[in-house]
Amino acid sequence: SQTIHQWPATLVQPVGSPLSLECTVEGTSNPNLYWYRQAAGRGLQLLFYSVGIGQISSEVPQNLSASRPQDRQFILSSKKLLLSDSGFYLCAWKRDYNEQFFGPGTRLTVL
Amino acid sequence: GENVEQHPSTLSVQEGDSAVIKCTYSDSASNYFPWYKQELGKRPQLIIDIRSNVGEKKDQRIAVTLNKTAKHFSLHITETQPEDSAVYFCAASRNSNSGYALNFGKGTSLLVTP
């Protein structure tokens, strides 16, 4: 069966520091992968999606970037974090016919 | 692009009553409509979905209805229990193996009181 992992689970970072969040999927090949951000008590904002290695589409311009160096690995990065980057970051993968499943998430606090 | 509106934003019901959450969408090409339940501090979990070739789907106490002409779909929870308390998100997208992402509503916070 397929599983999706994210790490770290929680992270506290100072403003201006870099960021790297990792997502990996097991048990499937060539998945579509997605990064979402959820601010406290808010909805799900799509940040990036990828249909294959090296292919990244950005939904919202900001100081974040994404990369997909391997088929089942999706990385979210920032060179300099802002206070507004705090939130719950969710990676998701999609299989056929749009059934989409979320990873456990990373809770990021920027101080 | 697709725009999904979800109502109400908060809903409080007594245990045993029914709860209904409604969503509308704008893209007539959308044909896949999932619902997610998110408990506090956890990831959203897919609870039920419907495709445009059916008008209703049921799974125990949960049902979803779809009206493609009016472009709206609803989640119905019967005999609610306190453990149904969570935030529920509807979503819509085209059925494709391309990068079409789910477009989510803003969520409904459901509280079931004993």
mmCIF file of N, CA, C and O in Angstrom, chain A residues 99, chain B residues 48-51 54-59 62-66:
data_model
loop_
_atom_site.group_PDB
_atom_site.id
_atom_site.type_symbol
_atom_site.label_atom_id
_atom_site.label_comp_id
_atom_site.label_asym_id
_atom_site.label_seq_id
_atom_site.Cartn_x
_atom_site.Cartn_y
_atom_site.Cartn_z
ATOM 1 N N GLU A 99 -8.097 10.827 -6.670
ATOM 2 C CA GLU A 99 -8.122 10.548 -5.237
ATOM 3 C C GLU A 99 -6.801 11.029 -4.647
ATOM 4 O O GLU A 99 -5.738 10.528 -4.982
ATOM 5 N N ILE B 48 -15.364 10.696 1.704
ATOM 6 C CA ILE B 48 -16.272 10.249 0.660
ATOM 7 C C ILE B 48 -16.029 11.105 -0.569
ATOM 8 O O ILE B 48 -15.565 12.247 -0.453
ATOM 9 N N ASP B 49 -16.305 10.556 -1.733
ATOM 10 C CA ASP B 49 -16.196 11.351 -2.954
ATOM 11 C C ASP B 49 -17.279 10.921 -3.932
ATOM 12 O O ASP B 49 -17.893 9.855 -3.773
ATOM 13 N N ILE B 50 -17.526 11.763 -4.911
ATOM 14 C CA ILE B 50 -18.545 11.465 -5.915
ATOM 15 C C ILE B 50 -18.050 11.954 -7.261
ATOM 16 O O ILE B 50 -17.345 12.968 -7.348
ATOM 17 N N ARG B 51 -18.389 11.189 -8.288
ATOM 18 C CA ARG B 51 -18.021 11.597 -9.642
ATOM 19 C C ARG B 51 -19.277 12.005 -10.373
ATOM 20 O O ARG B 51 -20.388 11.643 -9.977
ATOM 21 N N VAL B 54 -22.778 10.112 -11.276
ATOM 22 C CA VAL B 54 -23.788 9.695 -10.308
ATOM 23 C C VAL B 54 -24.324 10.919 -9.582
ATOM 24 O O VAL B 54 -23.667 11.950 -9.516
ATOM 25 N N GLY B 55 -25.537 10.798 -9.045
ATOM 26 C CA GLY B 55 -26.142 11.933 -8.353
ATOM 27 C C GLY B 55 -26.067 11.835 -6.846
ATOM 28 O O GLY B 55 -26.201 12.835 -6.156
ATOM 29 N N GLU B 56 -25.836 10.600 -6.344
ATOM 30 C CA GLU B 56 -25.804 10.419 -4.903
ATOM 31 C C GLU B 56 -24.934 9.226 -4.567
ATOM 32 O O GLU B 56 -24.889 8.239 -5.316
ATOM 33 N N LYS B 57 -24.263 9.314 -3.430
ATOM 34 C CA LYS B 57 -23.449 8.213 -2.949
ATOM 35 C C LYS B 57 -23.550 8.170 -1.436
ATOM 36 O O LYS B 57 -23.555 9.226 -0.789
ATOM 37 N N LYS B 58 -23.647 6.974 -0.886
ATOM 38 C CA LYS B 58 -23.847 6.846 0.556
ATOM 39 C C LYS B 58 -22.858 5.862 1.146
ATOM 40 O O LYS B 58 -22.520 4.853 0.532
ATOM 41 N N ASP B 59 -22.380 6.175 2.337
ATOM 42 C CA ASP B 59 -21.486 5.282 3.062
ATOM 43 C C ASP B 59 -21.840 5.375 4.539
ATOM 44 O O ASP B 59 -21.435 6.300 5.227
ATOM 45 N N ILE B 62 -22.926 8.750 6.202
ATOM 46 C CA ILE B 62 -22.494 9.871 5.368
ATOM 47 C C ILE B 62 -23.014 9.688 3.950
ATOM 48 O O ILE B 62 -22.960 8.583 3.405
ATOM 49 N N ALA B 63 -23.504 10.775 3.374
ATOM 50 C CA ALA B 63 -23.971 10.737 1.991
ATOM 51 C C ALA B 63 -23.572 12.037 1.310
ATOM 52 O O ALA B 63 -23.426 13.082 1.957
ATOM 53 N N VAL B 64 -23.363 11.940 0.019
ATOM 54 C CA VAL B 64 -23.078 13.134 -0.766
ATOM 55 C C VAL B 64 -24.016 13.156 -1.954
ATOM 56 O O VAL B 64 -24.295 12.112 -2.557
ATOM 57 N N THR B 65 -24.548 14.329 -2.268
ATOM 58 C CA THR B 65 -25.416 14.501 -3.421
ATOM 59 C C THR B 65 -24.789 15.514 -4.357
ATOM 60 O O THR B 65 -24.072 16.426 -3.930
ATOM 61 N N LEU B 66 -25.056 15.365 -5.634
ATOM 62 C CA LEU B 66 -24.481 16.236 -6.661
ATOM 63 C C LEU B 66 -25.566 16.664 -7.630
ATOM 64 O O LEU B 66 -26.310 15.819 -8.141
#
